[in-house]
């Protein structure tokens, strides 16, 4: 086997004027950034490829001609680094012939599955006439290491820099895009203030209704709740009719909201501590059983006042079906935020619509007033949203927007003159406790007297209303409350 000796490329470059190691390394890098060799299927054969333009040819003369025509300025920079500029053509030829190997993407598609096995097992002999740097040993030494180092190289190397900058920029910008929501304070009342307010409210309710009125309305309310599937169909008119008490709808609504507060144990104690379920509680002289309190608390109309606190950023549940579009005077930007602010304002100002509309923090002042008078659109929207809350998310058609006219009784001073609801006939009725076993049986034109030894249950068995409430699974003990209250 004949082995042709090969002179190292660096020695040839030194003789051609590249004696300086730094200059030689820079010229080599510049030329190899322009040219690569591409292996062919047949061992020992390769093509040349221009990395800038993608031009491919088989002979080195063609690739050198292409470089001289297209990249004169790049070649000139390399030539300036040579001591012997007249020998630069020789330097260029040597560096082109020793350019590292790469795989062109198109070659992978066109090649058969076996080229890699052929390329990894070249024949041991070297064809005669091969020039310096083309022996298998030189190829392995010069091509394998650069290929490993230059795997990420792309054809247009200028595109790699912007891609890296983009990644680093997005990585740095990500934390800045995090939005930290400002903390929204809660609306809270002091225990002392709320306890005093609730006690004054209770005194006002007791001043607005007589004991007998309260008994009848309480019995009628529980009966109506027992026979109503949903608060959407709950009827305040039915409560008034069945009780026989002459009272306006808004005044009765105020009483029903107070009953919810009472049944929830709202500030029954100074620190608003929970009240035992089995505890006997009274409104004035009227005892209310635990079963009745539970029914009113869980199924009755609910009062905003029972909330311990409410965030100023509170929003109503999505389950509330808001079917009424806002009035034109409320503006095109009216939405869920403004609807929710109505509930927040009602909690903050005890359902006083004038204070709610004037509160700068709620933002209603510009749309709620027209010449210092509340607009009908705002009143309707207020009534609509309060209707949804009080009816537990189900709009009550009978109440509709009437809640806008409601003003809670918060003290005795607010109670209207007693002449509006004269209790003349009811004053003749003896006021006694419901759980008193010695109560007299009410007399009617066709009523028969009963033995005083009879139990309360035996008396109530004659009352159709109480029997109906029993059938509706009223809580145990309700019968004793209602037996003396119903007048037909």
Coordinates of N, CA, C and O in Angstrom, one line a residue, residues 8 15 43 61 77 108 129 139 164 253 325 335 337 346 366 377 389 402 428 462:
X8 N 1.4 19.5 6.5 CA 0.3 20.2 7.2 C -0.1 21.5 6.6 O 0.8 22.2 6.0
X15 N 4.1 29.7 4.7 CA 5.0 30.0 3.6 C 4.3 31.0 2.7 O 5.0 31.8 1.9
X43 N -17.8 7.3 -1.3 CA -16.8 7.7 -0.4 C -15.7 8.5 -1.1 O -15.3 8.1 -2.2
X61 N -12.6 25.1 -8.2 CA -12.4 26.3 -9.0 C -13.8 27.1 -9.1 O -13.8 28.3 -9.1
X77 N -10.7 41.7 3.0 CA -10.4 41.8 4.4 C -9.4 40.7 4.8 O -8.4 40.9 5.5
X108 N -30.4 14.9 2.9 CA -31.0 13.9 3.7 C -32.3 13.4 3.1 O -32.6 12.2 3.2
X129 N -2.8 10.1 -6.0 CA -3.1 11.4 -6.6 C -3.9 12.4 -5.7 O -4.1 13.5 -6.1
X139 N -9.2 13.7 7.1 CA -10.6 14.0 7.1 C -11.2 13.8 8.5 O -12.0 14.6 9.0
X164 N -31.9 34.9 19.8 CA -31.4 34.9 21.2 C -31.9 36.1 22.0 O -32.3 36.0 23.1
X253 N -92.6 44.4 54.1 CA -91.3 43.9 53.6 C -90.2 44.2 54.7 O -89.3 43.4 54.9
X325 N -82.2 45.2 31.0 CA -81.2 46.1 30.5 C -81.2 47.4 31.2 O -82.2 47.9 31.6
X335 N -72.6 48.1 33.8 CA -72.4 46.7 33.7 C -72.5 46.0 35.0 O -73.0 46.5 36.0
X337 N -70.2 45.6 37.3 CA -69.5 46.3 38.4 C -70.5 47.3 39.0 O -70.6 47.4 40.2
X346 N -76.1 49.5 49.3 CA -77.2 49.2 50.1 C -76.8 48.7 51.5 O -77.4 49.0 52.5
X366 N -73.4 61.0 39.0 CA -73.5 61.6 37.7 C -74.7 61.1 36.9 O -75.1 61.7 36.0
X377 N -84.8 55.7 36.1 CA -84.0 54.6 35.6 C -83.1 54.1 36.8 O -83.0 52.8 37.0
X389 N -81.3 40.3 45.4 CA -80.6 39.8 46.6 C -81.5 39.3 47.6 O -81.3 38.3 48.2
X402 N -90.5 47.7 43.6 CA -91.1 48.5 44.8 C -90.1 48.6 45.9 O -90.3 49.5 46.8
X428 N -108.7 45.8 71.8 CA -109.6 45.1 72.7 C -109.2 43.7 73.0 O -109.7 43.0 73.9
X462 N -108.7 21.6 65.7 CA -109.9 22.2 65.1 C -109.6 23.3 64.1 O -110.5 23.8 63.4

